[in-house]
Short mmCIF file of C-alpha atoms and ligand atoms in Angstrom, two decimals:
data_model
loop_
_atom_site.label_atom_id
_atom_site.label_comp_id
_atom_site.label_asym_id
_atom_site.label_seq_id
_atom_site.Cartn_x
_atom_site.Cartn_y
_atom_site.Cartn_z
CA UNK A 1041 0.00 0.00 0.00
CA UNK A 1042 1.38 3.66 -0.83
CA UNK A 1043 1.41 6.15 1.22
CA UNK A 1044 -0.03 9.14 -0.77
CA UNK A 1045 0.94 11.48 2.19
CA UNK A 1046 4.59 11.27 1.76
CA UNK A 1047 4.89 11.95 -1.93
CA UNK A 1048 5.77 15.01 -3.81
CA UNK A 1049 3.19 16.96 -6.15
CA UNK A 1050 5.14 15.12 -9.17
CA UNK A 1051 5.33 11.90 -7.72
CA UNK A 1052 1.73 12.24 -6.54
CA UNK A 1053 0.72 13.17 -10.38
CA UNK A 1054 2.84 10.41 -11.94
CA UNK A 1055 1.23 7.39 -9.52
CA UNK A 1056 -1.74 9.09 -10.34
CA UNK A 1057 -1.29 8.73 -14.20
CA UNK A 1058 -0.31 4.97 -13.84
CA UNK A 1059 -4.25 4.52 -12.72
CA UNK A 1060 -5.22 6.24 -15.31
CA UNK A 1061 -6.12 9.23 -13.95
CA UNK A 1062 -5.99 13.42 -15.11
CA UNK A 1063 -3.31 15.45 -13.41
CA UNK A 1064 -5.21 17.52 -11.87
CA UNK A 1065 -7.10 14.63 -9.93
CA UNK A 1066 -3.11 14.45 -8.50
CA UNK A 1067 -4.12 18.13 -7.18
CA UNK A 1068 -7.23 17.79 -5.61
CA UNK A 1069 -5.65 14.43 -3.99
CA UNK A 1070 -2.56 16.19 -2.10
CA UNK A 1071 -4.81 19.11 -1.17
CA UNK A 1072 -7.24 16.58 0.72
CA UNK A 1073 -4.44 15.05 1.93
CA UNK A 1074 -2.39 17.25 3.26
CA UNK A 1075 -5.71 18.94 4.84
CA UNK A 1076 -5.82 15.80 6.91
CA UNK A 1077 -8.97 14.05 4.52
CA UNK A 1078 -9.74 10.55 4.89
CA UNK A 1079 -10.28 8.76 1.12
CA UNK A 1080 -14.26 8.61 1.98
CA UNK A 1081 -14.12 12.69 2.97
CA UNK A 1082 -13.11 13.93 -0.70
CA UNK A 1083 -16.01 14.76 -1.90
CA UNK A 1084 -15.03 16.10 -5.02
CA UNK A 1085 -13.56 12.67 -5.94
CA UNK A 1086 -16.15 10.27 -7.93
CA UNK A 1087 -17.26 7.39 -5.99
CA UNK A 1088 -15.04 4.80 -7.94
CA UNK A 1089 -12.14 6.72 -7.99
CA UNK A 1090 -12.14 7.12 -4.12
CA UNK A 1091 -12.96 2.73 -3.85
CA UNK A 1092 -10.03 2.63 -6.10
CA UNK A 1093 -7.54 4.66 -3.93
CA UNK A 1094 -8.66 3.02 -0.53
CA UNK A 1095 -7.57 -0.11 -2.06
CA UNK A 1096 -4.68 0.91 -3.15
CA UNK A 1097 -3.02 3.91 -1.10
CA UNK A 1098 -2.87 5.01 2.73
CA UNK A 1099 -4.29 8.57 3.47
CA UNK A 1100 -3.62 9.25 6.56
CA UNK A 1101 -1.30 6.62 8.01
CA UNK A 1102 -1.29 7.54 11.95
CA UNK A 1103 -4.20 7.92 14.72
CA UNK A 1104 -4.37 8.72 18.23
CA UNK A 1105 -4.07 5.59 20.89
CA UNK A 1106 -4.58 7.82 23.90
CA UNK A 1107 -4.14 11.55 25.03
CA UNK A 1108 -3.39 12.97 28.14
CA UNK A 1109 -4.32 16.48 28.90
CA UNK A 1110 -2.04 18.38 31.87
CA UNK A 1111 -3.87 19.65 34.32
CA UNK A 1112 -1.15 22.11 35.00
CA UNK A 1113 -0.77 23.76 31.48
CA UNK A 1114 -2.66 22.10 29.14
CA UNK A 1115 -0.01 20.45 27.41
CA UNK A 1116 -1.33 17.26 25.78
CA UNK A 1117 0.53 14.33 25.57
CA UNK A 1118 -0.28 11.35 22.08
CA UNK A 1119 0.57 7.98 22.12
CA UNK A 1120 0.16 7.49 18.12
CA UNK A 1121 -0.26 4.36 16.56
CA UNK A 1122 1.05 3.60 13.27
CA UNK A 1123 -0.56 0.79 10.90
CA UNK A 1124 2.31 -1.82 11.59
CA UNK A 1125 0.83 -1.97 15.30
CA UNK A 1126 3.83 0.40 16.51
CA UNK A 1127 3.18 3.44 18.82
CA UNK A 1128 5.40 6.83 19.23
CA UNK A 1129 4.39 9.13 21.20
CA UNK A 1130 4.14 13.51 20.40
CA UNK A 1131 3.57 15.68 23.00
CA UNK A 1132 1.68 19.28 22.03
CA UNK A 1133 2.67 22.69 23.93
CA UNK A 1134 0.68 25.76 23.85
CA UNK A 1135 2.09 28.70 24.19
CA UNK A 1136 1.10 32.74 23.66
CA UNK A 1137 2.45 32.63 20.26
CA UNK A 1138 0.78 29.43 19.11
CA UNK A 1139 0.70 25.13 19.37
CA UNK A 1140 4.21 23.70 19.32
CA UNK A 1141 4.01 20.02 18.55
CA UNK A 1142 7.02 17.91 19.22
CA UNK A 1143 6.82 14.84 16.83
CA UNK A 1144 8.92 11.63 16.65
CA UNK A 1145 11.00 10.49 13.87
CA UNK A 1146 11.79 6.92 14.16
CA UNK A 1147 10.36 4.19 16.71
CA UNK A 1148 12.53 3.86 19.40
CA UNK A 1149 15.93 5.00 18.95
CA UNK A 1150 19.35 3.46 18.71
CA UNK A 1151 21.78 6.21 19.98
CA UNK A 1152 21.92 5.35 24.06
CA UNK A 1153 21.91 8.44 25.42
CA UNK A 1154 22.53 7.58 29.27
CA UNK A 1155 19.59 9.79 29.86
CA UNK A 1156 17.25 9.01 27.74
CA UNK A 1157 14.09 6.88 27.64
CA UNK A 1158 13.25 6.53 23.78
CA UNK A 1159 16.56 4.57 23.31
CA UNK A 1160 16.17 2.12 26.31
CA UNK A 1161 14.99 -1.05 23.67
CA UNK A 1162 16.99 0.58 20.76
CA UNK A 1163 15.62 1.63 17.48
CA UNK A 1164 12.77 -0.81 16.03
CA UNK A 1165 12.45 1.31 12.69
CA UNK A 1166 12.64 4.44 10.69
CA UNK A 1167 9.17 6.74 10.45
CA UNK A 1168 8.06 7.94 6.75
CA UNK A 1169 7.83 11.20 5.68
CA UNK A 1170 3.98 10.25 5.50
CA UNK A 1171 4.21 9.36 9.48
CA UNK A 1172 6.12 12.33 10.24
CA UNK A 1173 3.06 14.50 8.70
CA UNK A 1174 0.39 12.08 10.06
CA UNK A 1175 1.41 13.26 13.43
CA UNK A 1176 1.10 16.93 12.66
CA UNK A 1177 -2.87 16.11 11.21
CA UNK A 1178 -3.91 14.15 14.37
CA UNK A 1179 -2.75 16.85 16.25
CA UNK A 1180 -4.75 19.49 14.06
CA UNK A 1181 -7.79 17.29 14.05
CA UNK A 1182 -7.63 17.00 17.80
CA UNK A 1183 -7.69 20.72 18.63
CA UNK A 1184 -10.34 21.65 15.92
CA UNK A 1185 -9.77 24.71 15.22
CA UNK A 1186 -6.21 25.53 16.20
CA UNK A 1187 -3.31 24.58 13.77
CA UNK A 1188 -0.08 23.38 15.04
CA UNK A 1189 2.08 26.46 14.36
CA UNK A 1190 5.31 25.44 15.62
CA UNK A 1191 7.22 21.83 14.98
CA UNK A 1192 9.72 20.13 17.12
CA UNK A 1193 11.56 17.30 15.72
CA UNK A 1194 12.39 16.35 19.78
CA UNK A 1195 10.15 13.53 20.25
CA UNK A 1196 12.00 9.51 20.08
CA UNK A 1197 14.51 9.04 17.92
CA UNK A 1198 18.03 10.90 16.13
CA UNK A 1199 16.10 12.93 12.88
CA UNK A 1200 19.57 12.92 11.53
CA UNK A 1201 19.59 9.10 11.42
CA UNK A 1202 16.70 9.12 9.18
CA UNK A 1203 17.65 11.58 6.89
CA UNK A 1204 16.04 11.06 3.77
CA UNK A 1205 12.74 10.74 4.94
CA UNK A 1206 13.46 14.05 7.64
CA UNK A 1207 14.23 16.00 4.43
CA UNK A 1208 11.20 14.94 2.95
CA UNK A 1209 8.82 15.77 5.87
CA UNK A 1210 10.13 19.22 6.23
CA UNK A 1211 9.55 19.93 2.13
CA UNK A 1212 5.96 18.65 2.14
CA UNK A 1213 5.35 20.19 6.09
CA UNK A 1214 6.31 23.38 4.21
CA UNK A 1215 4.84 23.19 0.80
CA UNK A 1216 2.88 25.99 -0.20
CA UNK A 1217 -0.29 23.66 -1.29
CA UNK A 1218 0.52 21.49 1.86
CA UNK A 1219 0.22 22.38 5.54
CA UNK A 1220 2.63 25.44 4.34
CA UNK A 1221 4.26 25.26 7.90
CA UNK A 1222 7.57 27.66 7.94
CA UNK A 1223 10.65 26.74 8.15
CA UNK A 1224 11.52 29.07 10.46
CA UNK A 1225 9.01 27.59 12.57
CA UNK A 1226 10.99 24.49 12.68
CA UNK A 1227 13.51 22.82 15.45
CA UNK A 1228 15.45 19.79 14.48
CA UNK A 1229 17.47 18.44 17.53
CA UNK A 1230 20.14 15.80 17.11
CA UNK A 1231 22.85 14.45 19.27
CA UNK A 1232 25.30 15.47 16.18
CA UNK A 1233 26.02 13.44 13.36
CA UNK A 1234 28.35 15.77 11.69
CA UNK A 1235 28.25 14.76 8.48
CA UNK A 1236 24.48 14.64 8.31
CA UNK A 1237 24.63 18.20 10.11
CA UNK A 1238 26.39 19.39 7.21
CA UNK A 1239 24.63 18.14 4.59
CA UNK A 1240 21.71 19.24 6.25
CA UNK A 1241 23.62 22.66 5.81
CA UNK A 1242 23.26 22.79 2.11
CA UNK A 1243 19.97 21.30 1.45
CA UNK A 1244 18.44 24.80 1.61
CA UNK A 1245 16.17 24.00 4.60
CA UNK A 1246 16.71 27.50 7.02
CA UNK A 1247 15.12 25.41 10.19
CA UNK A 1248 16.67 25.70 13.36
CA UNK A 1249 19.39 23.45 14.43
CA UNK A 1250 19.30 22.11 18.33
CA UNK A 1251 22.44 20.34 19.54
CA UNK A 1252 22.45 18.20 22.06
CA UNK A 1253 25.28 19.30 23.82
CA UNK A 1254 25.15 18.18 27.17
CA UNK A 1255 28.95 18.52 28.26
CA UNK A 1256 31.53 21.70 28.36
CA UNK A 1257 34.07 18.78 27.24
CA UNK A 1258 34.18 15.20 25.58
CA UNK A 1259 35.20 13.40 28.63
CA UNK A 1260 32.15 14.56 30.37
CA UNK A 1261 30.39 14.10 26.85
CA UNK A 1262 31.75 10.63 26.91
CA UNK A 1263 29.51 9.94 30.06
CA UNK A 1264 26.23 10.55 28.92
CA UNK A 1265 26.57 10.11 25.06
CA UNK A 1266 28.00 7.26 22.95
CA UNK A 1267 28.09 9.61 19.51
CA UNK A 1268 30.77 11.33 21.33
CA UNK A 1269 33.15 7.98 20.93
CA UNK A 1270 32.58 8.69 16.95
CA UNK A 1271 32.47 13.10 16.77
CA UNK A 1272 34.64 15.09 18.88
CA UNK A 1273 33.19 18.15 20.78
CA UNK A 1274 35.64 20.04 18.33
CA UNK A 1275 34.10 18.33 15.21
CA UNK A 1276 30.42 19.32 16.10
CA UNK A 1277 31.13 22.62 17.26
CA UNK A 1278 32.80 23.06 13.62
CA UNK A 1279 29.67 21.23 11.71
CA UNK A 1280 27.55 23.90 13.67
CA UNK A 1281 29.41 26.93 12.78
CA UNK A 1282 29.25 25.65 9.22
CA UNK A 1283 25.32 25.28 9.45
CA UNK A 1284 25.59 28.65 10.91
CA UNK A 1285 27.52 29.92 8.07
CA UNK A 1286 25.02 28.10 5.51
CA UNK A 1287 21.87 29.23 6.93
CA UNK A 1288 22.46 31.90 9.07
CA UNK A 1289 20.61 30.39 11.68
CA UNK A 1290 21.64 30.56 15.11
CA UNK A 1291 22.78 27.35 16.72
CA UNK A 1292 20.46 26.22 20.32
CA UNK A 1293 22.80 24.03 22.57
CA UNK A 1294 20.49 21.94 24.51
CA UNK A 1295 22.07 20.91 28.11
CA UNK A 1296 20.41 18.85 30.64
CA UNK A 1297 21.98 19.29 34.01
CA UNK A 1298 22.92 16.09 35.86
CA UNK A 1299 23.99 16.34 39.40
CA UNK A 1300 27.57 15.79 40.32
CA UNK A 1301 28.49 15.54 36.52
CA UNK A 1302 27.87 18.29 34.08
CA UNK A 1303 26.70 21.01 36.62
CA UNK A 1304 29.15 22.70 38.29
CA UNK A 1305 30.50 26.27 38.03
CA UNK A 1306 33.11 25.45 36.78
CA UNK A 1307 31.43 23.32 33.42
CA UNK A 1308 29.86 26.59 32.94
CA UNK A 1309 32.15 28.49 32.46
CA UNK A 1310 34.17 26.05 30.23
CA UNK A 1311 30.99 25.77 28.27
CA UNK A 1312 30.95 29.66 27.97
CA UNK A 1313 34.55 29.33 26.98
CA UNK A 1314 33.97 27.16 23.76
CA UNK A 1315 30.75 28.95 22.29
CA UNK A 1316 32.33 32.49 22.90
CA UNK A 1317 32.01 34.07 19.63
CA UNK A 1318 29.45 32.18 18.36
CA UNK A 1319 25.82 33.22 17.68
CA UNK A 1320 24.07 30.80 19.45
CA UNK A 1321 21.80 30.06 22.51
CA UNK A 1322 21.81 27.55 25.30
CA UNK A 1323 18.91 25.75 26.67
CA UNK A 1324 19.33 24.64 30.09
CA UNK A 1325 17.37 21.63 30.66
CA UNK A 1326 16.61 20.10 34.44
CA UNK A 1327 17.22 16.59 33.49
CA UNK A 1328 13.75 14.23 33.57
CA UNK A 1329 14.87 11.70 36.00
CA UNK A 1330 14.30 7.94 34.27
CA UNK A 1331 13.83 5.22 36.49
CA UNK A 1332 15.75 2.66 34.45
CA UNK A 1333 18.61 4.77 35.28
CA UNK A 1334 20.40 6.24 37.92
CA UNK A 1335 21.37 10.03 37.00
CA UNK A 1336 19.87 12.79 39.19
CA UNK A 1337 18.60 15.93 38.75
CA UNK A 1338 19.56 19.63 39.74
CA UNK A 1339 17.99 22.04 42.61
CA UNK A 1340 16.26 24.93 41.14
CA UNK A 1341 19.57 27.14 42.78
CA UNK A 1342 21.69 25.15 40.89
CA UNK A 1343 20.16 25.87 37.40
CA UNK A 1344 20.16 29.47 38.40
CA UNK A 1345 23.90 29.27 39.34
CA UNK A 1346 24.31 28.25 36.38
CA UNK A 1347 22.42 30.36 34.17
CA UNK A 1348 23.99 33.13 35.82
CA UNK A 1349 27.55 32.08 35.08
CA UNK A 1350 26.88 31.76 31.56
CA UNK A 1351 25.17 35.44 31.24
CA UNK A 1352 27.65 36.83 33.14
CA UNK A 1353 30.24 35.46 30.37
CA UNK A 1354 27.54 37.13 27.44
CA UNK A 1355 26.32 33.28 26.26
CA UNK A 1356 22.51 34.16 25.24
CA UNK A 1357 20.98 31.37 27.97
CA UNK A 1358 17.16 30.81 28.88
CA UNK A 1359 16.14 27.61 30.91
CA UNK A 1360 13.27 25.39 29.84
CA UNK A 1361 10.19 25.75 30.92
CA UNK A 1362 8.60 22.24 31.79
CA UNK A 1363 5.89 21.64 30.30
CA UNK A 1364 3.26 18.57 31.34
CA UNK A 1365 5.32 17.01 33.57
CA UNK A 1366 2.38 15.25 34.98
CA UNK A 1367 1.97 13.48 32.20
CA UNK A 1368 4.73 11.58 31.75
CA UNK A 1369 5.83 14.69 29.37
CA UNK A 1370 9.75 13.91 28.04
CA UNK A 1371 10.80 11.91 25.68
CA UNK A 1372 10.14 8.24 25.52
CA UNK A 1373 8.48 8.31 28.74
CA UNK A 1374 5.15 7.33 27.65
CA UNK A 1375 5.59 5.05 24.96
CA UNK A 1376 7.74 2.78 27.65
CA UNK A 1377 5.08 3.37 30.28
CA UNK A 1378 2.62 1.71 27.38
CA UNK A 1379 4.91 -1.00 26.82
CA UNK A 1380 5.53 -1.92 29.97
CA UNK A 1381 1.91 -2.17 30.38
CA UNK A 1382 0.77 -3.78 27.41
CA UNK A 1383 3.61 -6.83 28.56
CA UNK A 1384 2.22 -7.20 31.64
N1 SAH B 1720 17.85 12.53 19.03
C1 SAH B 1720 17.67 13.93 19.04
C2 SAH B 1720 16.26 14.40 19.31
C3 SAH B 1720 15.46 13.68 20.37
S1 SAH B 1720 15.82 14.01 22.05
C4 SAH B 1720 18.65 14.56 20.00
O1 SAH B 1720 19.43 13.85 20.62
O2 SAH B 1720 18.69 15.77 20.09
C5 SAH B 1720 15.30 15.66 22.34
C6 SAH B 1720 16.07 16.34 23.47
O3 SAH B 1720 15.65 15.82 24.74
C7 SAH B 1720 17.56 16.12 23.39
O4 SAH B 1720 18.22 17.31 23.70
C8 SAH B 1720 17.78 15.10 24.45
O5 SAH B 1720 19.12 15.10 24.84
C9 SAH B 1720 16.80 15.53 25.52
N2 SAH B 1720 16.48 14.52 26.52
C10 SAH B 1720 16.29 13.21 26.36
N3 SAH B 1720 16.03 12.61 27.53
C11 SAH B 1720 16.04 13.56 28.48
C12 SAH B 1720 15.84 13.57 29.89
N4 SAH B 1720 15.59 12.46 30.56
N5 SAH B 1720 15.93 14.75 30.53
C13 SAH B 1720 16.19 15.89 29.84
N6 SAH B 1720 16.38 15.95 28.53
C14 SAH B 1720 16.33 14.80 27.84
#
């Protein structure tokens, strides 16, 4: 079965002409589509034609298991299924300036972070470009009315490890007939695969780049992150001044603080001491603590320690706001919850 959702106008129009069908059926198709129709809800389709493409193709090829509103913010937490019986899970964020929806880009994840729940049972298998979108329409069906404005490529898995079908998401997520989403709306975050980062760099794709930094050094990168075994801190910071170069986009260093490891004072100001000069931001992240391992958290006085440290040395530096943390908000959280469960 195709998925229609994941082609390009021309590919749409040429599997279109194979059935026999005018171009501009092709048209009216990927408008539907990327509108978030069903088949049976194009209703300027004939009958036959729309029997035809139900047993042929896959409109939209992702649904909502369960949601989970916060009671604290509103933030509202999908477990997705796809049509293979997997789940992945996208969390939605409102905010004063419009929906943020973090999505996921593969099922599981095969990187082993130390920190990090998506990766706990490795990487089961890439999403589509047609899953990637699927995610944003269940979203936009589920709020009626509001659109998803902003899109975080945060959720399970490394977007950078599924390139080809990453760089096709964020060409149909922005098409101008499509869900015509901005690219400057757009966060990709990756634990830095540097030559994927600069490819990325020349594909002509001006979203914003999140590292996930983690670490003022590799031996404390070494701790927490495997990639850093395979890319030196000196080799990503180059691959994001190159993307910075290419795109003019600043860089966002994401950093989750762990307790007694990456914390200190004195990390931030080496950390301020390796960005100086570059345009770029830091995102201080209090680590989500994950049962299945045993890396704490910060106090609220350390964050601001550190925070202040890196201001104080001009790094641009914000820290998170947490959003639906009773709701099993970060990454991977929920889809292990529901696997856990469904085993038992
Ligand atoms: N693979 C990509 C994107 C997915 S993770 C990446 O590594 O960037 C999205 C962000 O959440 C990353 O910055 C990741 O390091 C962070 N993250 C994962 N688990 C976390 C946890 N338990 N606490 C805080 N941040 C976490």
């Amino acid at each position: 079965m195709q998925e229609l959702m994941g082609l390009y106008p021309d590919e749409l129009k040429a599997w279109m002409a194979e059935k026999g069908e005018k171009a501009f059926r092709a048209d009216q198709v990927f408008a539907w589509l990327h509108k978030g129709a069903a088949f049976d809800e194009m209703s300027n389709l004939s009958q036959a034609l729309r029997e035809k493409l139900k047993s042929e193709a896959v409109d939209q090829p992702v649904s909502i298991l369960s949601t989970r509103v916060s009671q604290l913010d509103g933030t509202r937490k999908y477990l997705f299924s796809l049509r293979d019986g997997n789940c992945i899970e996208g969390v939605l964020m409102r905010y004063e300036y419009g929906c943020t929806l973090c999505i996921s880009t593969q099922v599981g994840c095969k990187m082993g972070c130390r920190f990090c729940a998506s990766t706990l049972d490795g990487c089961v298998r890439n999403l589509t470009a047609a899953e990637m979108l699927g995610q944003v329409q269940c979203a936009n069906r589920d709020m009626n009315g509001e659109r998803v404005h902003n899109i975080v490529l945060m959720g399970s898995g490394e977007p950078l490890d599924n390139y080809d079908e990453v760089v096709r998401f964020l060409r149909l997520v922005s098409h101008e007939k499509g869900l015509n989403i901005g690219l400057r709306h757009i966060s990709l975050s990756t634990c830095g695969l540097v030559d994927k980062m600069k490819q990325l760099a020349l594909e002509g794709l001006p979203v914003t780049l999140s590292l996930s930094l983690h670490a003022p050094n590799d031996q404390i990168r070494k701790q927490l992150m495997p990639i850093a075994n395979r890319y030196s801190m000196p080799e990503v910071l180059d691959a994001c001044r190159f993307y910075l170069q290419k795109t003019g986009r600043r860089i966002v260093f994401e950093y989750a603080l762990v307790d007694g490891l990456n914390a200190d004072e004195a990390c931030a100001r080496e950390l301020a001491s390796r960005l100086r000069g570059m345009q770029c931001h830091v995102n201080l992240i209090p680590l989500n603590s994950v049962p299945e391992r045993n890396l704490k958290g910060v106090t609220e006085k350390q964050v601001q320690t550190f925070l202040k440290v890196l201001k104080d040395l001009h790094i641009s530096a914000t820290r998170r706001r947490e959003m639906g943390d009773d709701i099993e908000g970060a990454c991977g959280q929920l889809r292990k919850k529901h696997l856990t469960e469904v085993k038992a």
